[in-house]
């Protein structure tokens, strides 16, 4: 039986965290949930701490300040590797990633070392409640990554993933530069370059119903530059 840890970074997710945690634990009755909170001023960390006191399956990792999605996930990955988890899932806590899809991600690791929940895999685009401009930017970013790096996945910028333990052990031996959403590209790229099997399964991505997006111009700029560096290194 796999030992599964679901990692969800949070910053100002008080409106979502309780219902999200309940949905994750219901979807994977044998899994644990790690909330990595970046000192949310809205009290998300305090609410997550209360959830952890009520359930041994919930754990809270508090960080001193908002330091980026990538740094939060790295802290969560190290937490997982220091324990006996065999499968590590990363996902958003705002219900953009449906917790009901978790069993499919875990099952797909029977054929792959890294499973990606893909918005743009075969069968069409599966994104709900996005304006056309945002959808075009996101899909264009995926094309940009694939063209420059030759990374053979349709949705390299997606953040719903399940890693086998061995993948994280390998990619964390080297430096991970990205602090923001470019982290999603970089970790998948390093897994591919190390020869791990990658599989995409189609998911439906729904824009958040509560809370505020953390995307910014600085995060987008970091992603553009990271892809250029990866492409140059690859060539």
Backbone as numpy.savetxt, mean C-alpha at the origin, in Angstrom:
# Nx Ny Nz CAx CAy CAz Cx Cy Cz
-0.64 -22.65 7.26 -1.47 -21.45 7.26 -0.60 -20.19 7.26
-0.87 -19.27 6.33 -0.10 -18.02 6.36 -0.45 -17.19 7.58
0.54 -16.48 8.08 0.32 -15.50 9.14 0.33 -14.13 8.48
-0.80 -13.46 8.51 -1.01 -12.24 7.73 -1.05 -11.02 8.64
-0.30 -9.98 8.22 -0.39 -8.68 8.86 -0.83 -7.67 7.81
-1.89 -6.94 8.10 -2.36 -5.85 7.25 -1.83 -4.54 7.84
-1.13 -3.76 7.03 -0.55 -2.49 7.47 -1.31 -1.35 6.83
-1.76 -0.41 7.66 -2.50 0.75 7.17 -1.92 2.02 7.78
-1.19 2.81 7.00 -0.72 4.10 7.50 -1.89 5.08 7.62
-1.85 5.93 8.63 -2.94 6.88 8.82 -2.40 8.27 9.13
-3.12 9.25 8.62 -2.94 10.64 9.00 -4.30 11.31 8.84
-4.88 11.68 9.97 -6.22 12.28 9.99 -7.27 11.38 9.33
-7.37 10.16 9.85 -8.36 9.20 9.37 -9.34 8.81 10.47
-9.62 9.72 11.38 -10.51 9.43 12.50 -11.90 9.00 12.03
-12.35 9.58 10.92 -13.69 9.25 10.42 -13.78 7.83 9.88
-12.64 7.24 9.55 -12.65 5.94 8.90 -12.10 4.79 9.74
-11.22 5.07 10.69 -10.37 4.02 11.25 -11.15 2.92 11.96
-12.19 3.26 12.70 -12.93 2.23 13.44 -13.66 1.27 12.50
-14.37 1.81 11.53 -15.10 0.95 10.59 -14.13 0.20 9.69
-13.01 0.84 9.34 -12.00 0.16 8.52 -11.42 -1.04 9.27
-11.03 -0.84 10.53 -10.44 -1.92 11.32 -11.42 -3.09 11.44
-12.68 -2.78 11.71 -13.69 -3.84 11.83 -13.83 -4.61 10.51
-13.79 -3.89 9.39 -13.95 -4.54 8.08 -12.76 -5.45 7.76
-11.55 -5.01 8.11 -10.35 -5.83 7.86 -10.40 -7.10 8.70
-10.70 -6.97 9.97 -10.71 -8.13 10.86 -11.82 -9.11 10.48
-12.93 -8.60 9.97 -14.01 -9.48 9.52 -13.63 -10.20 8.24
-12.95 -9.51 7.33 -12.59 -10.11 6.05 -11.53 -11.19 6.19
-10.59 -11.00 7.15 -9.52 -11.98 7.39 -9.55 -12.35 8.88
-10.35 -13.31 9.27 -10.53 -13.61 10.69 -9.26 -14.05 11.41
-8.24 -14.51 10.68 -7.01 -14.96 11.34 -5.88 -13.94 11.24
-6.13 -12.80 10.62 -5.07 -11.81 10.40 -5.01 -10.78 11.52
-3.90 -10.05 11.55 -3.73 -8.92 12.46 -3.67 -7.63 11.66
-3.93 -6.52 12.34 -3.91 -5.20 11.72 -2.94 -4.31 12.46
-2.04 -3.67 11.71 -1.11 -2.69 12.27 -1.46 -1.32 11.71
-1.81 -0.39 12.59 -2.06 0.99 12.20 -0.79 1.78 12.49
-0.26 2.44 11.46 0.94 3.27 11.62 0.50 4.72 11.51
0.41 5.38 12.64 -0.14 6.75 12.65 0.96 7.79 12.77
0.90 8.78 11.88 1.91 9.84 11.84 1.48 11.05 12.66
1.21 10.84 13.95 0.86 11.93 14.87 -0.32 12.74 14.34
-1.39 12.05 13.95 -2.57 12.73 13.42 -3.14 13.73 14.41
-3.29 14.99 14.03 -3.85 15.97 14.97 -5.33 15.78 15.26
-6.02 14.97 14.44 -7.45 14.76 14.67 -7.74 13.65 15.67
-6.71 13.03 16.24 -6.92 11.99 17.23 -7.05 10.59 16.69
-6.66 10.38 15.44 -6.72 9.03 14.87 -5.93 8.04 15.71
-4.73 8.46 16.15 -3.90 7.56 16.95 -4.54 7.17 18.25
-5.21 8.09 18.91 -5.88 7.78 20.18 -7.01 6.78 19.95
-7.75 6.96 18.87 -8.84 6.04 18.57 -8.30 4.65 18.23
-7.20 4.61 17.46 -6.58 3.33 17.13 -6.04 2.65 18.39
-5.51 3.44 19.32 -5.02 2.87 20.57 -6.16 2.24 21.37
-7.31 2.89 21.36 -8.48 2.33 22.04 -8.91 1.02 21.38
-8.85 0.96 20.05 -9.18 -0.28 19.35 -8.20 -1.39 19.72
-6.92 -1.04 19.83 -5.90 -2.03 20.17 -6.09 -2.57 21.58
-6.57 -1.72 22.48 -6.82 -2.20 23.85 -7.96 -3.20 23.89
-8.91 -3.05 22.96 -10.07 -3.94 22.95 -9.82 -5.23 22.18
-8.85 -5.20 21.24 -8.61 -6.39 20.42 -7.13 -6.70 20.35
-6.72 -7.93 20.68 -5.31 -8.30 20.55 -4.85 -8.40 19.11
-5.78 -8.34 18.17 -5.43 -8.42 16.75 -5.09 -7.07 16.16
-5.28 -6.00 16.92 -4.97 -4.66 16.44 -3.77 -4.12 17.19
-2.83 -3.55 16.45 -1.64 -2.95 17.05 -1.46 -1.54 16.49
-0.98 -0.63 17.32 -0.74 0.75 16.90 0.74 1.05 16.99
1.27 1.62 15.91 2.65 2.12 15.90 2.56 3.63 15.72
2.91 4.35 16.76 2.85 5.82 16.70 4.19 6.37 16.23
4.12 7.35 15.32 5.31 8.06 14.90 5.21 9.51 15.34
6.36 10.15 15.49 6.39 11.46 16.13 5.86 12.58 15.26
5.91 12.39 13.93 5.48 13.46 13.03 5.12 12.87 11.68
4.48 13.67 10.85 4.13 13.26 9.50 5.40 13.23 8.66
5.81 12.05 8.24 7.10 11.90 7.55 6.97 11.19 6.21
5.74 11.02 5.73 5.57 10.44 4.41 5.09 9.00 4.42
4.34 8.65 3.38 3.77 7.31 3.27 4.85 6.25 3.24
5.93 6.50 2.48 6.99 5.50 2.37 7.64 5.19 3.69
7.94 6.23 4.46 8.57 6.01 5.77 7.64 5.25 6.71
6.34 5.54 6.62 5.37 4.83 7.47 5.33 3.35 7.12
5.31 3.05 5.82 5.29 1.64 5.42 6.58 0.93 5.80
7.72 1.60 5.67 8.97 0.96 6.07 8.95 0.60 7.55
8.42 1.49 8.38 8.30 1.18 9.81 7.40 -0.03 10.02
6.30 -0.09 9.27 5.40 -1.23 9.38 6.02 -2.52 8.88
6.79 -2.44 7.79 7.46 -3.64 7.27 8.47 -4.19 8.28
9.22 -3.30 8.89 10.21 -3.75 9.89 9.51 -4.40 11.08
8.38 -3.84 11.47 7.57 -4.44 12.54 7.17 -5.86 12.15
6.72 -6.04 10.92 6.27 -7.36 10.46 7.42 -8.35 10.40
8.57 -7.92 9.88 9.70 -8.83 9.73 10.32 -9.20 11.08
10.13 -8.36 12.07 10.64 -8.68 13.41 9.78 -9.73 14.11
8.66 -10.07 13.48 7.74 -11.07 14.02 7.58 -12.18 12.98
6.71 -13.13 13.23 6.68 -14.31 12.36 5.58 -14.23 11.30
5.32 -13.05 10.77 4.33 -12.93 9.70 4.92 -13.43 8.39
4.12 -14.16 7.64 4.56 -14.70 6.35 4.04 -13.89 5.18
2.93 -13.18 5.37 2.31 -12.38 4.32 2.01 -11.00 4.88
2.43 -9.97 4.16 2.26 -8.60 4.63 1.49 -7.82 3.58
0.35 -7.29 3.99 -0.51 -6.52 3.09 -0.36 -5.04 3.41
-0.32 -4.22 2.36 -0.38 -2.78 2.55 -1.63 -2.25 1.86
-2.33 -1.33 2.52 -3.56 -0.79 1.94 -3.91 0.53 2.62
-4.77 1.30 1.94 -5.24 2.56 2.49 -6.34 2.30 3.52
-6.43 3.22 4.48 -7.44 3.08 5.53 -8.70 3.89 5.25
-8.83 4.42 4.03 -9.97 5.29 3.72 -11.04 4.60 2.88
-10.94 3.27 2.75 -11.88 2.44 1.97 -11.73 2.62 0.47
-10.67 3.30 0.01 -10.38 3.27 -1.43 -10.06 1.83 -1.84
-9.41 1.10 -0.94 -9.14 -0.32 -1.13 -10.16 -1.10 -0.30
-10.94 -1.91 -0.96 -12.02 -2.64 -0.30 -11.47 -3.80 0.53
-11.68 -3.81 1.84 -11.20 -4.93 2.65 -11.75 -6.29 2.22
-12.89 -6.31 1.53 -13.46 -7.58 1.08 -12.56 -8.28 0.05
-11.64 -7.53 -0.56 -10.74 -8.11 -1.54 -9.54 -8.82 -0.90
-9.35 -8.66 0.40 -8.17 -9.21 1.07 -8.00 -10.72 0.86
-9.05 -11.53 1.00 -8.84 -12.97 0.78 -8.33 -13.29 -0.63
-8.75 -12.53 -1.63 -8.27 -12.76 -3.00 -6.79 -12.44 -3.11
-6.34 -11.37 -2.47 -4.92 -11.03 -2.51 -4.09 -12.14 -1.88
-4.53 -12.62 -0.73 -3.78 -13.67 -0.03 -3.76 -14.95 -0.88
-4.91 -15.33 -1.43 -4.98 -16.56 -2.22 -4.06 -16.50 -3.44
-3.93 -15.32 -4.03 -3.11 -15.19 -5.25 -1.62 -15.39 -4.98
-1.19 -15.33 -3.72 0.22 -15.57 -3.41 0.61 -17.04 -3.57
-0.36 -17.89 -3.83 -0.03 -19.28 -4.17 0.71 -19.35 -5.50
0.54 -18.31 -6.34 1.17 -18.28 -7.66 2.15 -17.12 -7.81
2.35 -16.32 -6.78 3.21 -15.14 -6.92 3.82 -14.78 -5.58
4.90 -14.01 -5.66 5.57 -13.52 -4.46 5.06 -12.14 -4.05
4.57 -11.39 -5.02 4.00 -10.07 -4.78 2.72 -9.97 -5.60
1.62 -9.68 -4.93 0.32 -9.55 -5.60 -0.11 -8.10 -5.54
-0.50 -7.56 -6.70 -0.95 -6.17 -6.79 -2.44 -6.14 -7.09
-3.17 -5.38 -6.30 -4.55 -5.10 -6.64 -4.56 -4.00 -7.69
-4.99 -4.34 -8.89 -4.79 -3.46 -10.05 -6.08 -2.78 -10.49
-5.99 -1.45 -10.67 -7.10 -0.67 -11.20 -7.17 -0.74 -12.71
-6.05 -1.11 -13.37 -5.95 -0.98 -14.81 -5.55 -2.28 -15.49
-5.80 -3.42 -14.88 -5.41 -4.69 -15.49 -6.41 -5.07 -16.58
-6.18 -6.24 -17.19 -7.01 -6.68 -18.31 -8.49 -6.63 -17.94
-9.28 -6.09 -18.86 -10.71 -5.99 -18.60 -11.19 -4.57 -18.45
-10.25 -3.61 -18.38 -10.67 -2.22 -18.35 -10.25 -1.49 -17.09
-10.66 -0.23 -17.02 -10.34 0.65 -15.89 -11.42 0.51 -14.83
-11.01 0.29 -13.58 -11.95 0.07 -12.50 -11.75 1.12 -11.40
-12.19 2.32 -11.67 -12.07 3.43 -10.72 -13.43 4.12 -10.60
-13.87 4.35 -9.37 -15.16 4.98 -9.14 -14.99 6.37 -8.52
-15.84 7.29 -8.96 -15.98 8.62 -8.33 -14.77 9.53 -8.52
-13.98 9.27 -9.54 -12.87 10.18 -9.87 -13.30 11.09 -11.01
-12.95 12.38 -10.96 -13.15 13.22 -12.14 -12.23 12.76 -13.27
-12.62 13.06 -14.51 -11.87 12.59 -15.67 -10.42 13.05 -15.62
-10.17 14.28 -15.17 -8.80 14.81 -15.14 -7.92 13.96 -14.22
-8.43 13.60 -13.05 -7.63 12.80 -12.12 -7.38 11.41 -12.67
-8.39 10.84 -13.32 -8.22 9.52 -13.90 -7.16 9.54 -15.00
-7.19 10.58 -15.83 -6.21 10.68 -16.90 -4.80 10.86 -16.35
-4.65 11.65 -15.28 -3.34 11.84 -14.66 -2.81 10.52 -14.09
-3.69 9.78 -13.42 -3.28 8.52 -12.81 -2.90 7.49 -13.87
-3.74 7.36 -14.88 -3.44 6.38 -15.92 -2.21 6.80 -16.72
-2.07 8.11 -16.95 -0.88 8.61 -17.63 0.38 8.34 -16.83
0.30 8.46 -15.50 1.46 8.18 -14.65 1.86 6.72 -14.76
0.88 5.83 -14.84 1.18 4.41 -15.00 1.89 4.14 -16.32
1.41 4.77 -17.38 2.07 4.63 -18.69 3.50 5.15 -18.64
3.69 6.28 -17.99 5.02 6.90 -17.85 5.99 5.94 -17.16
5.53 5.32 -16.08 6.38 4.38 -15.34 6.73 3.19 -16.21
5.75 2.62 -16.88 5.99 1.42 -17.67 6.91 1.70 -18.85
6.72 2.82 -19.50 7.54 3.14 -20.66 9.00 3.39 -20.28
9.23 4.08 -19.18 10.60 4.43 -18.82 11.35 3.29 -18.14
10.67 2.53 -17.29 11.37 1.52 -16.51 11.23 0.11 -17.09
10.26 -0.09 -17.99 9.95 -1.42 -18.55 9.33 -2.35 -17.49
8.88 -1.78 -16.39 8.23 -2.58 -15.35 6.96 -3.21 -15.93
6.85 -4.54 -15.95 5.76 -5.21 -16.69 4.47 -5.38 -15.88
3.97 -4.29 -15.33 2.68 -4.33 -14.63 1.84 -3.17 -15.14
0.52 -3.36 -15.15 -0.38 -2.35 -15.67 -0.62 -1.20 -14.70
-0.52 -1.48 -13.40 -0.83 -0.45 -12.39 0.33 -0.32 -11.40
1.46 0.26 -11.85 2.63 0.34 -10.97 2.51 1.36 -9.85
1.51 2.24 -9.92 1.35 3.26 -8.88 0.32 2.86 -7.82
-0.29 1.71 -7.96 -1.30 1.28 -6.99 -0.71 0.92 -5.64
-1.53 1.01 -4.60 -1.03 0.79 -3.25 -1.67 -0.35 -2.49
-2.41 -1.22 -3.19 -3.05 -2.37 -2.53 -2.22 -3.59 -2.90
-1.40 -4.09 -1.97 -0.43 -5.12 -2.29 -0.34 -6.16 -1.18
0.06 -7.35 -1.57 0.41 -8.39 -0.60 1.79 -8.92 -0.94
2.71 -8.80 0.00 4.08 -9.29 -0.15 4.26 -10.59 0.61
4.92 -11.53 0.00 5.47 -12.62 0.78 6.66 -12.08 1.57
6.88 -12.66 2.72 7.93 -12.19 3.62 9.29 -12.07 2.92
9.59 -13.05 2.06 10.90 -13.09 1.41 11.14 -11.87 0.52
10.07 -11.33 -0.06 10.21 -10.16 -0.92 10.67 -8.96 -0.11
10.02 -8.72 1.03 10.40 -7.59 1.86 11.80 -7.77 2.43
12.15 -8.97 2.81 13.50 -9.21 3.31 14.54 -8.83 2.26
14.25 -9.12 1.00 15.20 -8.83 -0.07 15.26 -7.35 -0.39
14.12 -6.70 -0.58 14.16 -5.31 -1.03 14.57 -4.35 0.08
14.38 -4.75 1.34 14.79 -3.87 2.43 16.29 -3.96 2.71
16.98 -4.87 2.04 18.45 -4.90 2.18 19.09 -3.71 1.47
18.41 -3.18 0.49 18.92 -2.01 -0.21 18.17 -0.75 0.22
18.65 0.41 -0.21 17.99 1.66 0.18 16.66 1.85 -0.55
15.68 2.38 0.15 14.41 2.80 -0.43 14.36 4.32 -0.29
14.39 5.02 -1.42 14.55 6.47 -1.39 13.24 7.22 -1.23
12.15 6.70 -1.77 10.91 7.45 -1.85 10.27 7.63 -0.48
9.74 8.81 -0.25 9.02 9.11 0.99 7.52 9.17 0.78
7.08 9.53 -0.42 5.66 9.67 -0.70 5.11 8.50 -1.49
4.16 8.79 -2.39 3.49 7.73 -3.14 4.41 7.04 -4.13
5.55 7.64 -4.46 6.53 6.98 -5.32 7.04 5.69 -4.70
6.86 5.56 -3.40 7.22 4.32 -2.70 6.56 3.11 -3.34
5.32 3.29 -3.81 4.61 2.17 -4.43 5.34 1.68 -5.67
5.82 2.62 -6.47 6.56 2.26 -7.68 7.88 1.60 -7.32
8.59 2.20 -6.38 9.94 1.75 -6.07 9.97 0.34 -5.52
9.07 0.00 -4.62 9.09 -1.34 -4.04 8.74 -2.41 -5.07
7.76 -2.13 -5.92 7.42 -3.09 -6.97 8.57 -3.25 -7.96
9.20 -2.14 -8.31 10.34 -2.18 -9.22 11.47 -3.04 -8.66
11.82 -2.84 -7.40 12.91 -3.61 -6.80 12.56 -5.10 -6.71
11.30 -5.40 -6.42 10.89 -6.81 -6.40 11.04 -7.44 -7.78
10.63 -6.73 -8.81 10.76 -7.22 -10.19 12.22 -7.42 -10.57
13.06 -6.44 -10.27 14.47 -6.53 -10.64 15.19 -7.66 -9.92
14.67 -8.08 -8.77 15.26 -9.20 -8.04 14.68 -10.54 -8.47
13.81 -10.54 -9.44 13.31 -11.79 -10.01 12.12 -12.40 -9.32
11.46 -11.68 -8.44 10.28 -12.22 -7.78 9.09 -12.23 -8.74
8.22 -13.20 -8.53 7.02 -13.33 -9.36 5.99 -12.30 -8.93
5.46 -11.56 -9.90 4.46 -10.52 -9.61 3.18 -10.86 -10.36
2.07 -10.76 -9.67 0.77 -11.04 -10.27 -0.18 -9.88 -9.96
-0.93 -9.45 -10.96 -1.96 -8.42 -10.77 -3.34 -9.08 -10.77
-4.16 -8.68 -9.83 -5.56 -9.10 -9.86 -6.43 -7.85 -9.92
-7.51 -7.88 -10.67 -8.34 -6.68 -10.81 -9.10 -6.36 -9.53
-9.11 -5.09 -9.19 -9.91 -4.60 -8.07 -10.68 -3.37 -8.53
-11.67 -2.98 -7.77 -12.37 -1.72 -7.98 -11.85 -0.73 -6.96
-11.37 0.40 -7.44 -10.84 1.46 -6.58 -11.90 2.55 -6.48
-12.33 2.84 -5.26 -13.35 3.86 -5.02 -12.74 5.04 -4.28
-12.98 6.25 -4.76 -12.44 7.42 -4.08 -13.00 7.49 -2.66
-12.21 8.03 -1.74 -12.60 8.10 -0.34 -13.94 8.81 -0.18
-14.74 8.31 0.78 -16.01 8.94 1.09 -15.88 9.96 2.21
-14.82 9.82 3.04 -14.61 10.72 4.17 -13.13 11.05 4.28
-12.81 12.23 4.82 -11.43 12.63 4.96 -10.92 13.34 3.72
-9.62 13.68 3.74 -9.02 14.49 2.69 -7.82 13.77 2.09
-7.67 13.83 0.77 -6.53 13.21 0.09 -5.23 13.86 0.55
-4.14 13.05 0.60 -2.84 13.56 1.04 -1.92 13.89 -0.14
-2.41 13.75 -1.38 -1.60 14.02 -2.55 -1.22 15.50 -2.61
0.00 15.78 -3.08 0.48 17.16 -3.21 1.42 17.26 -4.40
1.75 18.49 -4.79 2.68 18.71 -5.89 4.05 18.13 -5.58
4.51 18.28 -4.35 5.82 17.74 -3.97 5.87 16.23 -4.10
4.78 15.56 -3.74 4.72 14.10 -3.86 4.76 13.69 -5.33
4.03 14.42 -6.19 4.04 14.11 -7.62 5.43 14.35 -8.22
6.09 15.42 -7.81 7.43 15.72 -8.32 8.41 14.62 -7.93
8.30 14.14 -6.69 9.19 13.06 -6.25 9.02 11.83 -7.13
7.77 11.51 -7.48 7.51 10.33 -8.30 8.12 10.47 -9.69
7.98 11.64 -10.29 8.54 11.87 -11.63 10.06 11.66 -11.61
10.73 12.25 -10.63 12.18 12.16 -10.55 12.64 10.75 -10.22
11.91 10.07 -9.34 12.28 8.70 -8.99 12.24 7.79 -10.21
11.20 7.91 -11.01 11.08 7.07 -12.20 12.24 7.32 -13.16
12.64 8.57 -13.32 13.78 8.88 -14.17 15.05 8.20 -13.64
15.24 8.25 -12.33 16.45 7.61 -11.75 16.40 6.10 -11.95
15.26 5.49 -11.75 15.14 4.04 -11.94 15.39 3.66 -13.40
14.86 4.48 -14.32 15.04 4.19 -15.74 16.52 4.28 -16.13
17.23 5.29 -15.63 18.65 5.42 -15.94 19.46 4.27 -15.36
19.10 3.86 -14.14 19.81 2.75 -13.50 19.57 1.46 -14.28
18.36 1.25 -14.73 18.00 0.03 -15.47 18.79 -0.05 -16.77
18.93 1.08 -17.46 19.61 1.08 -18.74 21.12 1.00 -18.60
